[in-house]
JSON list of C-alpha atoms in Angstrom, two decimals:
[
{"chain": "J", "resi": 1, "resn": "UNK", "atom": "CA", "xyz": [5.60, 12.11, 143.52]},
{"chain": "J", "resi": 2, "resn": "UNK", "atom": "CA", "xyz": [4.38, 12.68, 147.08]},
{"chain": "J", "resi": 3, "resn": "UNK", "atom": "CA", "xyz": [7.67, 14.35, 147.97]},
{"chain": "J", "resi": 4, "resn": "UNK", "atom": "CA", "xyz": [7.43, 16.62, 144.97]},
{"chain": "J", "resi": 5, "resn": "UNK", "atom": "CA", "xyz": [3.89, 17.72, 145.86]},
{"chain": "J", "resi": 6, "resn": "UNK", "atom": "CA", "xyz": [4.90, 18.26, 149.49]},
{"chain": "J", "resi": 7, "resn": "UNK", "atom": "CA", "xyz": [7.90, 20.35, 148.41]},
{"chain": "J", "resi": 8, "resn": "UNK", "atom": "CA", "xyz": [5.70, 22.48, 146.14]},
{"chain": "J", "resi": 9, "resn": "UNK", "atom": "CA", "xyz": [3.20, 23.02, 148.98]},
{"chain": "J", "resi": 10, "resn": "UNK", "atom": "CA", "xyz": [6.00, 24.03, 151.36]},
{"chain": "J", "resi": 11, "resn": "UNK", "atom": "CA", "xyz": [7.48, 26.45, 148.83]},
{"chain": "J", "resi": 12, "resn": "UNK", "atom": "CA", "xyz": [4.08, 27.98, 148.09]},
{"chain": "J", "resi": 13, "resn": "UNK", "atom": "CA", "xyz": [3.18, 28.39, 151.75]},
{"chain": "J", "resi": 14, "resn": "UNK", "atom": "CA", "xyz": [6.64, 29.87, 152.44]},
{"chain": "J", "resi": 15, "resn": "UNK", "atom": "CA", "xyz": [6.23, 32.43, 149.69]},
{"chain": "J", "resi": 16, "resn": "UNK", "atom": "CA", "xyz": [2.72, 33.31, 150.82]},
{"chain": "J", "resi": 17, "resn": "UNK", "atom": "CA", "xyz": [3.98, 33.80, 154.37]},
{"chain": "J", "resi": 18, "resn": "UNK", "atom": "CA", "xyz": [6.88, 35.96, 153.15]},
{"chain": "J", "resi": 19, "resn": "UNK", "atom": "CA", "xyz": [4.47, 38.11, 151.15]},
{"chain": "J", "resi": 20, "resn": "UNK", "atom": "CA", "xyz": [2.16, 38.42, 154.14]},
{"chain": "J", "resi": 21, "resn": "UNK", "atom": "CA", "xyz": [5.04, 39.52, 156.37]},
{"chain": "J", "resi": 22, "resn": "UNK", "atom": "CA", "xyz": [6.24, 42.03, 153.77]},
{"chain": "J", "resi": 23, "resn": "UNK", "atom": "CA", "xyz": [2.76, 43.59, 153.60]},
{"chain": "J", "resi": 24, "resn": "UNK", "atom": "CA", "xyz": [2.44, 43.64, 157.36]},
{"chain": "J", "resi": 25, "resn": "UNK", "atom": "CA", "xyz": [5.81, 45.31, 157.93]},
{"chain": "J", "resi": 26, "resn": "UNK", "atom": "CA", "xyz": [5.44, 48.73, 159.56]},
{"chain": "J", "resi": 27, "resn": "UNK", "atom": "CA", "xyz": [8.91, 50.19, 159.10]},
{"chain": "J", "resi": 28, "resn": "UNK", "atom": "CA", "xyz": [10.16, 51.88, 155.99]},
{"chain": "J", "resi": 29, "resn": "UNK", "atom": "CA", "xyz": [10.93, 55.21, 154.45]},
{"chain": "J", "resi": 30, "resn": "UNK", "atom": "CA", "xyz": [8.29, 57.84, 155.03]},
{"chain": "J", "resi": 31, "resn": "UNK", "atom": "CA", "xyz": [7.09, 60.67, 152.85]},
{"chain": "J", "resi": 32, "resn": "UNK", "atom": "CA", "xyz": [8.85, 63.28, 154.96]},
{"chain": "J", "resi": 33, "resn": "UNK", "atom": "CA", "xyz": [12.24, 61.61, 154.48]},
{"chain": "J", "resi": 34, "resn": "UNK", "atom": "CA", "xyz": [11.75, 61.46, 150.74]},
{"chain": "J", "resi": 35, "resn": "UNK", "atom": "CA", "xyz": [10.60, 65.08, 150.57]},
{"chain": "J", "resi": 36, "resn": "UNK", "atom": "CA", "xyz": [13.65, 66.23, 152.54]},
{"chain": "J", "resi": 37, "resn": "UNK", "atom": "CA", "xyz": [15.98, 64.31, 150.22]},
{"chain": "J", "resi": 38, "resn": "UNK", "atom": "CA", "xyz": [14.36, 65.82, 147.14]},
{"chain": "J", "resi": 39, "resn": "UNK", "atom": "CA", "xyz": [14.51, 69.30, 148.63]},
{"chain": "J", "resi": 40, "resn": "UNK", "atom": "CA", "xyz": [18.19, 68.87, 149.50]},
{"chain": "J", "resi": 41, "resn": "UNK", "atom": "CA", "xyz": [18.96, 67.73, 145.95]},
{"chain": "J", "resi": 42, "resn": "UNK", "atom": "CA", "xyz": [17.15, 70.72, 144.46]},
{"chain": "J", "resi": 43, "resn": "UNK", "atom": "CA", "xyz": [18.91, 73.21, 146.77]},
{"chain": "J", "resi": 44, "resn": "UNK", "atom": "CA", "xyz": [22.36, 71.72, 146.15]},
{"chain": "J", "resi": 45, "resn": "UNK", "atom": "CA", "xyz": [21.73, 71.67, 142.40]},
{"chain": "J", "resi": 46, "resn": "UNK", "atom": "CA", "xyz": [20.64, 75.31, 142.47]},
{"chain": "J", "resi": 47, "resn": "UNK", "atom": "CA", "xyz": [23.76, 76.28, 144.40]},
{"chain": "J", "resi": 48, "resn": "UNK", "atom": "CA", "xyz": [26.00, 74.47, 141.93]},
{"chain": "J", "resi": 49, "resn": "UNK", "atom": "CA", "xyz": [24.27, 76.11, 138.97]},
{"chain": "J", "resi": 50, "resn": "UNK", "atom": "CA", "xyz": [24.50, 79.55, 140.59]},
{"chain": "J", "resi": 51, "resn": "UNK", "atom": "CA", "xyz": [28.21, 79.03, 141.22]},
{"chain": "J", "resi": 52, "resn": "UNK", "atom": "CA", "xyz": [28.82, 77.95, 137.64]},
{"chain": "J", "resi": 53, "resn": "UNK", "atom": "CA", "xyz": [26.82, 80.88, 136.31]},
{"chain": "J", "resi": 54, "resn": "UNK", "atom": "CA", "xyz": [28.83, 83.32, 138.44]},
{"chain": "J", "resi": 55, "resn": "UNK", "atom": "CA", "xyz": [32.09, 81.73, 137.34]},
{"chain": "J", "resi": 56, "resn": "UNK", "atom": "CA", "xyz": [31.21, 81.87, 133.65]},
{"chain": "J", "resi": 57, "resn": "UNK", "atom": "CA", "xyz": [29.64, 85.31, 133.84]},
{"chain": "J", "resi": 58, "resn": "UNK", "atom": "CA", "xyz": [32.54, 87.05, 135.63]},
{"chain": "J", "resi": 59, "resn": "UNK", "atom": "CA", "xyz": [35.60, 85.03, 134.65]},
{"chain": "J", "resi": 60, "resn": "UNK", "atom": "CA", "xyz": [35.24, 82.94, 131.54]},
{"chain": "J", "resi": 61, "resn": "UNK", "atom": "CA", "xyz": [32.96, 84.99, 129.27]},
{"chain": "J", "resi": 62, "resn": "UNK", "atom": "CA", "xyz": [34.82, 88.35, 129.45]},
{"chain": "J", "resi": 63, "resn": "UNK", "atom": "CA", "xyz": [38.11, 86.60, 128.76]},
{"chain": "J", "resi": 64, "resn": "UNK", "atom": "CA", "xyz": [36.58, 84.64, 125.91]},
{"chain": "J", "resi": 65, "resn": "UNK", "atom": "CA", "xyz": [34.99, 87.75, 124.39]},
{"chain": "J", "resi": 66, "resn": "UNK", "atom": "CA", "xyz": [38.29, 89.66, 124.63]},
{"chain": "J", "resi": 67, "resn": "UNK", "atom": "CA", "xyz": [40.20, 86.83, 122.97]},
{"chain": "J", "resi": 68, "resn": "UNK", "atom": "CA", "xyz": [37.70, 86.51, 120.14]},
{"chain": "J", "resi": 69, "resn": "UNK", "atom": "CA", "xyz": [37.81, 90.26, 119.53]},
{"chain": "J", "resi": 70, "resn": "UNK", "atom": "CA", "xyz": [41.63, 90.18, 119.50]},
{"chain": "J", "resi": 71, "resn": "UNK", "atom": "CA", "xyz": [41.56, 87.26, 117.08]},
{"chain": "J", "resi": 72, "resn": "UNK", "atom": "CA", "xyz": [39.36, 89.11, 114.57]},
{"chain": "J", "resi": 73, "resn": "UNK", "atom": "CA", "xyz": [40.99, 92.52, 115.04]},
{"chain": "J", "resi": 74, "resn": "UNK", "atom": "CA", "xyz": [42.48, 93.36, 111.64]},
{"chain": "J", "resi": 75, "resn": "UNK", "atom": "CA", "xyz": [43.76, 96.81, 112.57]},
{"chain": "J", "resi": 76, "resn": "UNK", "atom": "CA", "xyz": [47.11, 95.82, 113.81]}
]
């Protein structure tokens, strides 16, 4: 029983010390790093969307419209 109590005390003090050290830690990811990552994701996403819009607007849609009009053209 004494060993069990001693083991529980050691585990508890170890966890308390680990929590203390985690709260005391000074390194980590700052707000500037996170803001730069978010900004990069937004810019890259906007570029991809602009490229897709240009592709669909100039290449895909005119061809699709022409094909649909040819499909429903009953004159010949």
